[in-house]
mmCIF file of C-alpha atoms and ligand atoms in Angstrom:
data_model
loop_
_atom_site.group_PDB
_atom_site.id
_atom_site.type_symbol
_atom_site.label_atom_id
_atom_site.label_comp_id
_atom_site.label_asym_id
_atom_site.label_seq_id
_atom_site.Cartn_x
_atom_site.Cartn_y
_atom_site.Cartn_z
ATOM 1 C CA UNK A 1 164.751 93.905 136.496
ATOM 2 C CA UNK A 2 161.318 95.508 136.909
ATOM 3 C CA UNK A 3 158.577 93.788 134.988
ATOM 4 C CA UNK A 4 156.196 95.666 132.744
ATOM 5 C CA UNK A 5 152.580 95.002 133.538
ATOM 6 C CA UNK A 6 151.044 97.796 131.574
ATOM 7 C CA UNK A 7 152.500 100.371 129.290
ATOM 8 C CA UNK A 8 150.698 103.425 127.958
ATOM 9 C CA UNK A 9 149.925 103.024 124.263
ATOM 10 C CA UNK A 10 151.902 106.138 123.390
ATOM 11 C CA UNK A 11 154.982 104.430 124.821
ATOM 12 C CA UNK A 12 155.073 101.870 122.013
ATOM 13 C CA UNK A 13 158.513 101.522 120.492
ATOM 14 C CA UNK A 14 159.275 103.702 117.482
ATOM 15 C CA UNK A 15 158.829 100.565 115.442
ATOM 16 C CA UNK A 16 155.126 100.666 116.257
ATOM 17 C CA UNK A 17 154.506 103.686 114.088
ATOM 18 C CA UNK A 18 153.566 103.132 110.479
ATOM 19 C CA UNK A 19 156.346 102.987 107.921
ATOM 20 C CA UNK A 20 154.869 106.124 106.283
ATOM 21 C CA UNK A 21 155.241 108.077 109.492
ATOM 22 C CA UNK A 22 158.795 106.863 109.881
ATOM 23 C CA UNK A 23 159.480 107.873 106.293
ATOM 24 C CA UNK A 24 158.084 111.352 106.826
ATOM 25 C CA UNK A 25 160.148 111.642 109.969
ATOM 26 C CA UNK A 26 163.279 110.898 107.989
ATOM 27 C CA UNK A 27 162.322 113.412 105.302
ATOM 28 C CA UNK A 28 162.114 116.048 108.003
ATOM 29 C CA UNK A 29 165.549 115.079 109.223
ATOM 30 C CA UNK A 30 167.028 115.277 105.750
ATOM 31 C CA UNK A 31 165.372 118.647 105.236
ATOM 32 C CA UNK A 32 166.886 119.657 108.559
ATOM 33 C CA UNK A 33 170.274 118.493 107.387
ATOM 34 C CA UNK A 34 169.953 120.697 104.337
ATOM 35 C CA UNK A 35 169.402 123.613 106.649
ATOM 36 C CA UNK A 36 172.172 122.386 108.913
ATOM 37 C CA UNK A 37 174.854 124.521 107.327
ATOM 38 C CA UNK A 38 172.841 127.622 108.073
ATOM 39 C CA UNK A 39 171.935 126.764 111.643
ATOM 40 C CA UNK A 40 175.251 125.216 112.541
ATOM 41 C CA UNK A 41 173.907 121.720 113.040
ATOM 42 C CA UNK A 42 177.364 120.171 112.999
ATOM 43 C CA UNK A 43 178.322 122.150 116.063
ATOM 44 C CA UNK A 44 174.992 121.632 117.760
ATOM 45 C CA UNK A 45 174.466 117.904 117.531
ATOM 46 C CA UNK A 46 177.972 116.507 117.375
ATOM 47 C CA UNK A 47 180.269 116.180 120.343
ATOM 48 C CA UNK A 48 182.413 119.279 120.512
ATOM 49 C CA UNK A 49 185.961 118.880 119.150
ATOM 50 C CA UNK A 50 187.344 119.516 122.642
ATOM 51 C CA UNK A 51 185.345 116.588 123.942
ATOM 52 C CA UNK A 52 186.520 114.240 121.164
ATOM 53 C CA UNK A 53 190.166 115.223 121.775
ATOM 54 C CA UNK A 54 189.916 114.467 125.450
ATOM 55 C CA UNK A 55 189.036 110.828 124.755
ATOM 56 C CA UNK A 56 192.083 108.934 126.068
ATOM 57 C CA UNK A 57 191.722 106.291 123.343
ATOM 58 C CA UNK A 58 191.787 108.806 120.458
ATOM 59 C CA UNK A 59 195.351 107.793 119.491
ATOM 60 C CA UNK A 60 194.175 104.268 118.604
ATOM 61 C CA UNK A 61 192.241 105.548 115.574
ATOM 62 C CA UNK A 62 191.967 105.098 112.699
ATOM 63 C CA UNK A 63 192.593 101.341 112.932
ATOM 64 C CA UNK A 64 193.433 99.293 109.823
ATOM 65 C CA UNK A 65 190.418 98.158 107.839
ATOM 66 C CA UNK A 66 189.889 94.402 107.639
ATOM 67 C CA UNK A 67 189.028 93.955 103.959
ATOM 68 C CA UNK A 68 187.341 90.622 104.695
ATOM 69 C CA UNK A 69 184.449 92.648 106.121
ATOM 70 C CA UNK A 70 183.439 95.164 103.510
ATOM 71 C CA UNK A 71 180.138 95.440 101.694
ATOM 72 C CA UNK A 72 179.030 96.547 98.263
ATOM 73 C CA UNK A 73 176.831 99.355 99.567
ATOM 74 C CA UNK A 74 177.971 102.943 99.972
ATOM 75 C CA UNK A 75 178.857 103.967 103.509
ATOM 76 C CA UNK A 76 176.075 106.036 105.081
ATOM 77 C CA UNK A 77 177.237 109.630 105.597
ATOM 78 C CA UNK A 78 178.184 110.263 109.208
ATOM 79 C CA UNK A 79 175.973 113.366 109.276
ATOM 80 C CA UNK A 80 172.997 111.064 108.653
ATOM 81 C CA UNK A 81 173.845 108.051 110.838
ATOM 82 C CA UNK A 82 174.909 110.180 113.801
ATOM 83 C CA UNK A 83 171.711 112.228 113.843
ATOM 84 C CA UNK A 84 169.164 109.399 113.460
ATOM 85 C CA UNK A 85 169.656 107.022 116.356
ATOM 86 C CA UNK A 86 167.753 104.597 118.518
ATOM 87 C CA UNK A 87 168.955 105.002 122.094
ATOM 88 C CA UNK A 88 165.830 104.900 124.250
ATOM 89 C CA UNK A 89 167.834 105.835 127.327
ATOM 90 C CA UNK A 90 167.871 109.354 125.867
ATOM 91 C CA UNK A 91 164.367 109.416 124.369
ATOM 92 C CA UNK A 92 162.010 107.266 122.322
ATOM 93 C CA UNK A 93 162.652 109.162 119.075
ATOM 94 C CA UNK A 94 165.578 109.457 116.672
ATOM 95 C CA UNK A 95 166.952 112.877 117.621
ATOM 96 C CA UNK A 96 168.775 111.878 120.771
ATOM 97 C CA UNK A 97 172.272 112.883 119.656
ATOM 98 C CA UNK A 98 172.409 116.076 121.651
ATOM 99 C CA UNK A 99 170.941 114.535 124.834
ATOM 100 C CA UNK A 100 173.384 111.614 124.599
ATOM 101 C CA UNK A 101 176.341 113.997 124.973
ATOM 102 C CA UNK A 102 175.545 114.033 128.708
ATOM 103 C CA UNK A 103 176.790 110.449 129.020
ATOM 104 C CA UNK A 104 180.069 110.287 130.964
ATOM 105 C CA UNK A 105 182.223 107.692 129.211
ATOM 106 C CA UNK A 106 185.254 107.862 131.522
ATOM 107 C CA UNK A 107 185.797 106.220 133.901
ATOM 108 C CA UNK A 108 183.931 103.279 132.342
ATOM 109 C CA UNK A 109 184.117 99.991 134.188
ATOM 110 C CA UNK A 110 182.969 96.746 132.614
ATOM 111 C CA UNK A 111 181.994 93.806 134.805
ATOM 112 C CA UNK A 112 182.612 90.325 133.447
ATOM 113 C CA UNK A 113 180.973 87.717 135.654
ATOM 114 C CA UNK A 114 178.812 84.605 135.850
ATOM 115 C CA UNK A 115 179.937 81.188 134.658
ATOM 116 C CA UNK A 116 183.543 81.959 133.793
ATOM 117 C CA UNK A 117 187.014 81.258 135.189
ATOM 118 C CA UNK A 118 188.252 84.866 134.935
ATOM 119 C CA UNK A 119 185.539 87.114 136.354
ATOM 120 C CA UNK A 120 186.805 90.673 136.559
ATOM 121 C CA UNK A 121 186.009 94.342 136.486
ATOM 122 C CA UNK A 122 188.038 96.104 133.858
ATOM 123 C CA UNK A 123 188.188 99.733 132.733
ATOM 124 C CA UNK A 124 187.590 100.374 129.050
ATOM 125 C CA UNK A 125 191.135 101.687 128.503
ATOM 126 C CA UNK A 126 192.660 98.582 130.131
ATOM 127 C CA UNK A 127 190.428 96.414 127.962
ATOM 128 C CA UNK A 128 191.609 98.320 124.893
ATOM 129 C CA UNK A 129 195.208 97.400 125.806
ATOM 130 C CA UNK A 130 194.345 93.698 125.644
ATOM 131 C CA UNK A 131 192.814 93.689 122.168
ATOM 132 C CA UNK A 132 193.807 94.755 118.729
ATOM 133 C CA UNK A 133 191.442 97.152 116.949
ATOM 134 C CA UNK A 134 190.379 96.845 113.331
ATOM 135 C CA UNK A 135 187.791 98.517 111.137
ATOM 136 C CA UNK A 136 184.940 96.572 109.544
ATOM 137 C CA UNK A 137 182.233 97.917 107.278
ATOM 138 C CA UNK A 138 178.911 96.309 108.198
ATOM 139 C CA UNK A 139 175.313 96.751 107.177
ATOM 140 C CA UNK A 140 172.851 97.429 109.987
ATOM 141 C CA UNK A 141 169.203 96.510 109.394
ATOM 142 C CA UNK A 142 166.778 97.942 111.929
ATOM 143 C CA UNK A 143 163.579 96.014 112.648
ATOM 144 C CA UNK A 144 161.779 99.220 111.599
ATOM 145 C CA UNK A 145 162.851 98.521 107.966
ATOM 146 C CA UNK A 146 165.567 101.125 107.543
ATOM 147 C CA UNK A 147 169.216 100.289 107.022
ATOM 148 C CA UNK A 148 172.621 101.901 107.072
ATOM 149 C CA UNK A 149 176.190 100.926 106.287
ATOM 150 C CA UNK A 150 178.778 101.888 108.868
ATOM 151 C CA UNK A 151 182.549 101.576 109.340
ATOM 152 C CA UNK A 152 182.796 100.267 112.905
ATOM 153 C CA UNK A 153 186.105 99.967 114.714
ATOM 154 C CA UNK A 154 186.431 97.346 117.406
ATOM 155 C CA UNK A 155 187.550 93.811 118.152
ATOM 156 C CA UNK A 156 186.013 90.344 117.807
ATOM 157 C CA UNK A 157 183.612 89.420 120.608
ATOM 158 C CA UNK A 158 185.499 86.101 120.688
ATOM 159 C CA UNK A 159 188.489 87.973 122.201
ATOM 160 C CA UNK A 160 186.403 89.055 125.193
ATOM 161 C CA UNK A 161 185.005 85.535 125.580
ATOM 162 C CA UNK A 162 188.573 84.216 125.624
ATOM 163 C CA UNK A 163 189.528 86.757 128.283
ATOM 164 C CA UNK A 164 186.618 85.626 130.467
ATOM 165 C CA UNK A 165 187.173 81.914 129.864
ATOM 166 C CA UNK A 166 183.583 80.663 130.293
ATOM 167 C CA UNK A 167 183.020 77.325 131.994
ATOM 168 C CA UNK A 168 181.462 74.415 130.115
ATOM 169 C CA UNK A 169 178.108 75.209 131.781
ATOM 170 C CA UNK A 170 177.947 78.627 130.123
ATOM 171 C CA UNK A 171 175.661 78.639 127.087
ATOM 172 C CA UNK A 172 174.770 82.327 126.743
ATOM 173 C CA UNK A 173 176.229 85.755 127.319
ATOM 174 C CA UNK A 174 173.938 88.390 128.766
ATOM 175 C CA UNK A 175 174.859 92.060 128.222
ATOM 176 C CA UNK A 176 173.643 95.090 130.098
ATOM 177 C CA UNK A 177 173.708 98.855 129.392
ATOM 178 C CA UNK A 178 174.470 101.450 132.121
ATOM 179 C CA UNK A 179 171.677 102.505 134.484
ATOM 180 C CA UNK A 180 171.714 106.216 135.327
ATOM 181 C CA UNK A 181 168.306 107.912 135.156
ATOM 182 C CA UNK A 182 169.869 111.210 136.303
ATOM 183 C CA UNK A 183 171.867 111.364 133.077
ATOM 184 C CA UNK A 184 169.567 109.409 130.784
ATOM 185 C CA UNK A 185 166.082 110.841 131.104
ATOM 186 C CA UNK A 186 164.557 107.995 129.105
ATOM 187 C CA UNK A 187 165.386 105.691 132.008
ATOM 188 C CA UNK A 188 162.889 107.610 134.118
ATOM 189 C CA UNK A 189 160.127 106.071 131.977
ATOM 190 C CA UNK A 190 159.085 103.360 134.383
ATOM 191 C CA UNK A 191 157.163 101.242 131.861
ATOM 192 C CA UNK A 192 160.427 100.108 130.295
ATOM 193 C CA UNK A 193 162.435 97.345 131.996
ATOM 194 C CA UNK A 194 165.711 99.250 132.453
ATOM 195 C CA UNK A 195 168.557 98.638 132.115
ATOM 196 C CA UNK A 196 168.624 97.617 128.435
ATOM 197 C CA UNK A 197 169.603 93.952 128.224
ATOM 198 C CA UNK A 198 170.563 91.758 125.296
ATOM 199 C CA UNK A 199 171.834 88.226 124.908
ATOM 200 C CA UNK A 200 173.531 85.878 122.489
ATOM 201 C CA UNK A 201 174.368 82.204 122.556
ATOM 202 C CA UNK A 202 178.072 81.569 123.069
ATOM 203 C CA UNK A 203 178.186 80.151 119.548
ATOM 204 C CA UNK A 204 176.810 83.455 118.225
ATOM 205 C CA UNK A 205 179.133 85.573 120.367
ATOM 206 C CA UNK A 206 182.159 83.670 119.111
ATOM 207 C CA UNK A 207 181.083 83.733 115.469
ATOM 208 C CA UNK A 208 183.624 85.727 113.462
ATOM 209 C CA UNK A 209 181.049 88.422 112.657
ATOM 210 C CA UNK A 210 180.172 89.299 116.273
ATOM 211 C CA UNK A 211 182.065 92.522 116.900
ATOM 212 C CA UNK A 212 182.500 94.745 119.951
ATOM 213 C CA UNK A 213 182.594 98.322 118.759
ATOM 214 C CA UNK A 214 184.631 101.127 120.315
ATOM 215 C CA UNK A 215 184.918 103.484 117.353
ATOM 216 C CA UNK A 216 182.955 104.641 114.334
ATOM 217 C CA UNK A 217 184.113 106.504 111.216
ATOM 218 C CA UNK A 218 187.773 106.169 112.150
ATOM 219 C CA UNK A 219 187.561 107.751 115.615
ATOM 220 C CA UNK A 220 186.268 106.939 119.068
ATOM 221 C CA UNK A 221 182.534 106.246 118.912
ATOM 222 C CA UNK A 222 180.293 109.251 119.442
ATOM 223 C CA UNK A 223 178.021 108.804 122.430
ATOM 224 C CA UNK A 224 174.843 108.417 120.365
ATOM 225 C CA UNK A 225 176.350 105.298 118.752
ATOM 226 C CA UNK A 226 176.750 103.669 122.177
ATOM 227 C CA UNK A 227 180.181 104.751 123.376
ATOM 228 C CA UNK A 228 182.435 103.539 124.736
ATOM 229 C CA UNK A 229 181.504 99.899 123.966
ATOM 230 C CA UNK A 230 178.608 98.551 121.901
ATOM 231 C CA UNK A 231 177.809 95.394 119.994
ATOM 232 C CA UNK A 232 177.488 94.875 116.234
ATOM 233 C CA UNK A 233 175.788 91.637 115.135
ATOM 234 C CA UNK A 234 174.887 92.542 111.552
ATOM 235 C CA UNK A 235 172.852 89.436 110.709
ATOM 236 C CA UNK A 236 170.289 90.331 113.387
ATOM 237 C CA UNK A 237 167.868 93.231 113.667
ATOM 238 C CA UNK A 238 169.515 96.346 115.070
ATOM 239 C CA UNK A 239 167.949 96.137 118.523
ATOM 240 C CA UNK A 240 170.247 93.187 119.333
ATOM 241 C CA UNK A 241 173.261 95.533 118.954
ATOM 242 C CA UNK A 242 173.209 96.828 122.520
ATOM 243 C CA UNK A 243 174.916 100.154 123.269
ATOM 244 C CA UNK A 244 177.113 101.457 126.117
ATOM 245 C CA UNK A 245 177.672 98.040 127.699
ATOM 246 C CA UNK A 246 178.727 97.804 131.364
ATOM 247 C CA UNK A 247 178.318 94.103 132.012
ATOM 248 C CA UNK A 248 178.842 90.716 130.347
ATOM 249 C CA UNK A 249 177.487 87.746 132.316
ATOM 250 C CA UNK A 250 177.943 84.149 131.221
ATOM 251 C CA UNK A 251 174.822 82.106 131.950
ATOM 252 C CA UNK A 252 173.311 78.666 131.517
ATOM 253 C CA UNK A 253 169.820 80.148 131.065
ATOM 254 C CA UNK A 254 168.735 82.133 128.053
ATOM 255 C CA UNK A 255 168.605 85.833 129.006
ATOM 256 C CA UNK A 256 165.409 87.792 128.403
ATOM 257 C CA UNK A 257 166.247 90.819 126.332
ATOM 258 C CA UNK A 258 164.810 94.328 126.764
ATOM 259 C CA UNK A 259 162.416 94.365 123.822
ATOM 260 C CA UNK A 260 161.478 90.731 124.379
ATOM 261 C CA UNK A 261 160.329 91.694 127.857
ATOM 262 C CA UNK A 262 158.426 94.700 126.485
ATOM 263 C CA UNK A 263 156.667 92.816 123.668
ATOM 264 C CA UNK A 264 157.748 89.203 123.135
ATOM 265 C CA UNK A 265 155.297 88.605 120.290
ATOM 266 C CA UNK A 266 157.053 91.278 118.204
ATOM 267 C CA UNK A 267 160.681 91.217 119.346
ATOM 268 C CA UNK A 268 162.073 87.781 120.066
ATOM 269 C CA UNK A 269 165.394 86.571 121.396
ATOM 270 C CA UNK A 270 166.791 85.448 118.031
ATOM 271 C CA UNK A 271 165.751 88.350 115.790
ATOM 272 C CA UNK A 272 167.630 87.136 112.713
ATOM 273 C CA UNK A 273 166.862 89.183 109.606
ATOM 274 C CA UNK A 274 164.515 87.441 107.157
ATOM 275 C CA UNK A 275 162.592 89.240 104.390
ATOM 276 C CA UNK A 276 159.998 86.453 104.314
ATOM 277 C CA UNK A 277 158.980 86.675 107.951
ATOM 278 C CA UNK A 278 157.001 89.891 108.425
ATOM 279 C CA UNK A 279 156.868 91.785 111.663
ATOM 280 C CA UNK A 280 153.298 91.341 112.993
ATOM 281 C CA UNK A 281 152.551 94.919 111.881
ATOM 282 C CA UNK A 282 154.611 95.446 108.709
ATOM 283 C CA UNK A 283 156.528 93.672 105.954
ATOM 284 C CA UNK A 284 160.253 93.043 106.231
ATOM 285 C CA UNK A 285 160.647 92.423 102.476
ATOM 286 C CA UNK A 286 162.451 95.698 101.726
ATOM 287 C CA UNK A 287 164.406 98.390 103.547
ATOM 288 C CA UNK A 288 165.106 102.110 103.152
ATOM 289 C CA UNK A 289 168.739 103.129 102.946
ATOM 290 C CA UNK A 290 169.285 106.071 105.270
ATOM 291 C CA UNK A 291 170.642 109.095 103.466
ATOM 292 C CA UNK A 292 168.986 108.268 100.151
ATOM 293 C CA UNK A 293 165.478 107.632 98.882
ATOM 294 C CA UNK A 294 166.425 104.158 97.747
ATOM 295 C CA UNK A 295 164.462 101.117 98.864
ATOM 296 C CA UNK A 296 166.182 97.766 98.356
ATOM 297 C CA UNK A 297 165.241 94.131 98.927
ATOM 298 C CA UNK A 298 166.114 92.768 102.366
ATOM 299 C CA UNK A 299 168.305 89.671 102.401
ATOM 300 C CA UNK A 300 168.157 86.580 104.585
ATOM 301 C CA UNK A 301 170.477 87.084 107.577
ATOM 302 C CA UNK A 302 170.984 90.599 106.167
ATOM 303 C CA UNK A 303 173.254 89.071 103.526
ATOM 304 C CA UNK A 304 175.526 87.315 106.031
ATOM 305 C CA UNK A 305 174.097 83.799 105.626
ATOM 306 C CA UNK A 306 177.408 82.269 104.546
ATOM 307 C CA UNK A 307 178.925 83.178 107.904
ATOM 308 C CA UNK A 308 176.005 82.459 110.234
ATOM 309 C CA UNK A 309 173.375 80.106 108.775
ATOM 310 C CA UNK A 310 175.166 77.100 110.310
ATOM 311 C CA UNK A 311 174.534 78.470 113.791
ATOM 312 C CA UNK A 312 170.855 77.628 113.420
ATOM 313 C CA UNK A 313 170.780 74.157 111.914
ATOM 314 C CA UNK A 314 168.417 71.809 113.740
ATOM 315 C CA UNK A 315 166.645 74.682 115.536
ATOM 316 C CA UNK A 316 163.450 74.610 113.493
ATOM 317 C CA UNK A 317 161.228 74.820 116.591
ATOM 318 C CA UNK A 318 162.629 78.240 117.520
ATOM 319 C CA UNK A 319 161.256 81.574 116.311
ATOM 320 C CA UNK A 320 164.567 82.349 114.678
ATOM 321 C CA UNK A 321 163.380 85.320 112.640
ATOM 322 C CA UNK A 322 161.354 87.352 115.088
HETATM 323 N N1 MTE B 1 171.052 99.922 122.921
HETATM 324 C C1 MTE B 1 170.552 100.582 123.982
HETATM 325 N N2 MTE B 1 171.207 100.511 125.153
HETATM 326 N N3 MTE B 1 169.405 101.296 123.905
HETATM 327 C C2 MTE B 1 168.671 101.356 122.743
HETATM 328 O O1 MTE B 1 167.603 102.006 122.712
HETATM 329 N N4 MTE B 1 168.481 100.659 120.403
HETATM 330 C C3 MTE B 1 168.780 99.544 119.501
HETATM 331 C C4 MTE B 1 170.286 99.313 119.347
HETATM 332 N N5 MTE B 1 170.937 99.331 120.645
HETATM 333 C C5 MTE B 1 169.166 100.664 121.602
HETATM 334 C C6 MTE B 1 170.394 99.976 121.732
HETATM 335 C C7 MTE B 1 168.180 99.704 118.183
HETATM 336 S S1 MTE B 1 166.494 99.500 118.092
HETATM 337 C C8 MTE B 1 168.931 99.937 117.061
HETATM 338 S S2 MTE B 1 168.234 99.924 115.500
HETATM 339 C C9 MTE B 1 170.363 100.255 117.158
HETATM 340 O O2 MTE B 1 170.820 100.317 118.510
HETATM 341 C C10 MTE B 1 170.590 101.605 116.501
HETATM 342 O O3 MTE B 1 171.950 101.907 116.450
HETATM 343 P P1 MTE B 1 172.394 103.294 115.827
HETATM 344 O O4 MTE B 1 171.727 104.387 116.608
HETATM 345 O O5 MTE B 1 173.874 103.322 115.960
HETATM 346 O O6 MTE B 1 171.921 103.293 114.411
#
């Protein structure tokens, strides 16, 4: 992975802009949505129906909802969540939906390697035959202090770990996004350490909440959400939920994640949500709900403490919330 020595200041992550600027940006988007009917935004930004139909996994959706994973918040309208995305491979702004349609999601091979007994390369459709899909409604809290609520379809990360059968030396799983600067113009920006990398401890990856996502809103995931395979770890800031994964490697060493390599003082490995630990440049006490003007208090572990707090007992020396 190339190492960043110096990055132009204008290449700061979106999260570096002030919350006011982010807010204004969203207002523009919502205004744009209002005009969407007139300018045919649905047709312009969304994958075309023909493209969605040609997805060979389309028949697997909608999958049954697992009622153990629902939340009290309203689901964010798809028109909002699918037109306001972080996917730096396609640009360092939120309006990447159209550019992301260039991503070829078939064939899509996933490499499983490292410290495991069953290393393999498996196509996404073969992987889908080995798991059983379900829908879960999760909150997603971005480090930039906005939040959404999304019905993801997918399967427990624990199922993939079982398939790989990690050895006793494996302590972490490192995940990697595709690398294709010809398709993803953002990857031509050399000051970022492409490909996007994330990591979890094995205990985190096998926690019941860790979910590998293949669909959103009852159909195969649109490309801007990270098709055909992305992560959802709702107790952590959104940047941990890596999109369009091509590789899972089981390791003894803690992986260095993309944003950690870019700016470790602001984006750490653990990145668990905590309203009382501010980002160095803004408060994390509250969050904006996308699609409304509401601002609500942020909750420890994004409200999932009952499921995950135990993962971190005895780790007081770690920067668990950054
Ligand atoms: N994965 C990749 N490969 N590239 C990215 O830029 N952005 C992350 C995460 N996963 C990102 C990524 C960030 S910062 C967030 S908040 C979520 O994706 C956003 O997911 P969404 O666009 O589905 O809301």
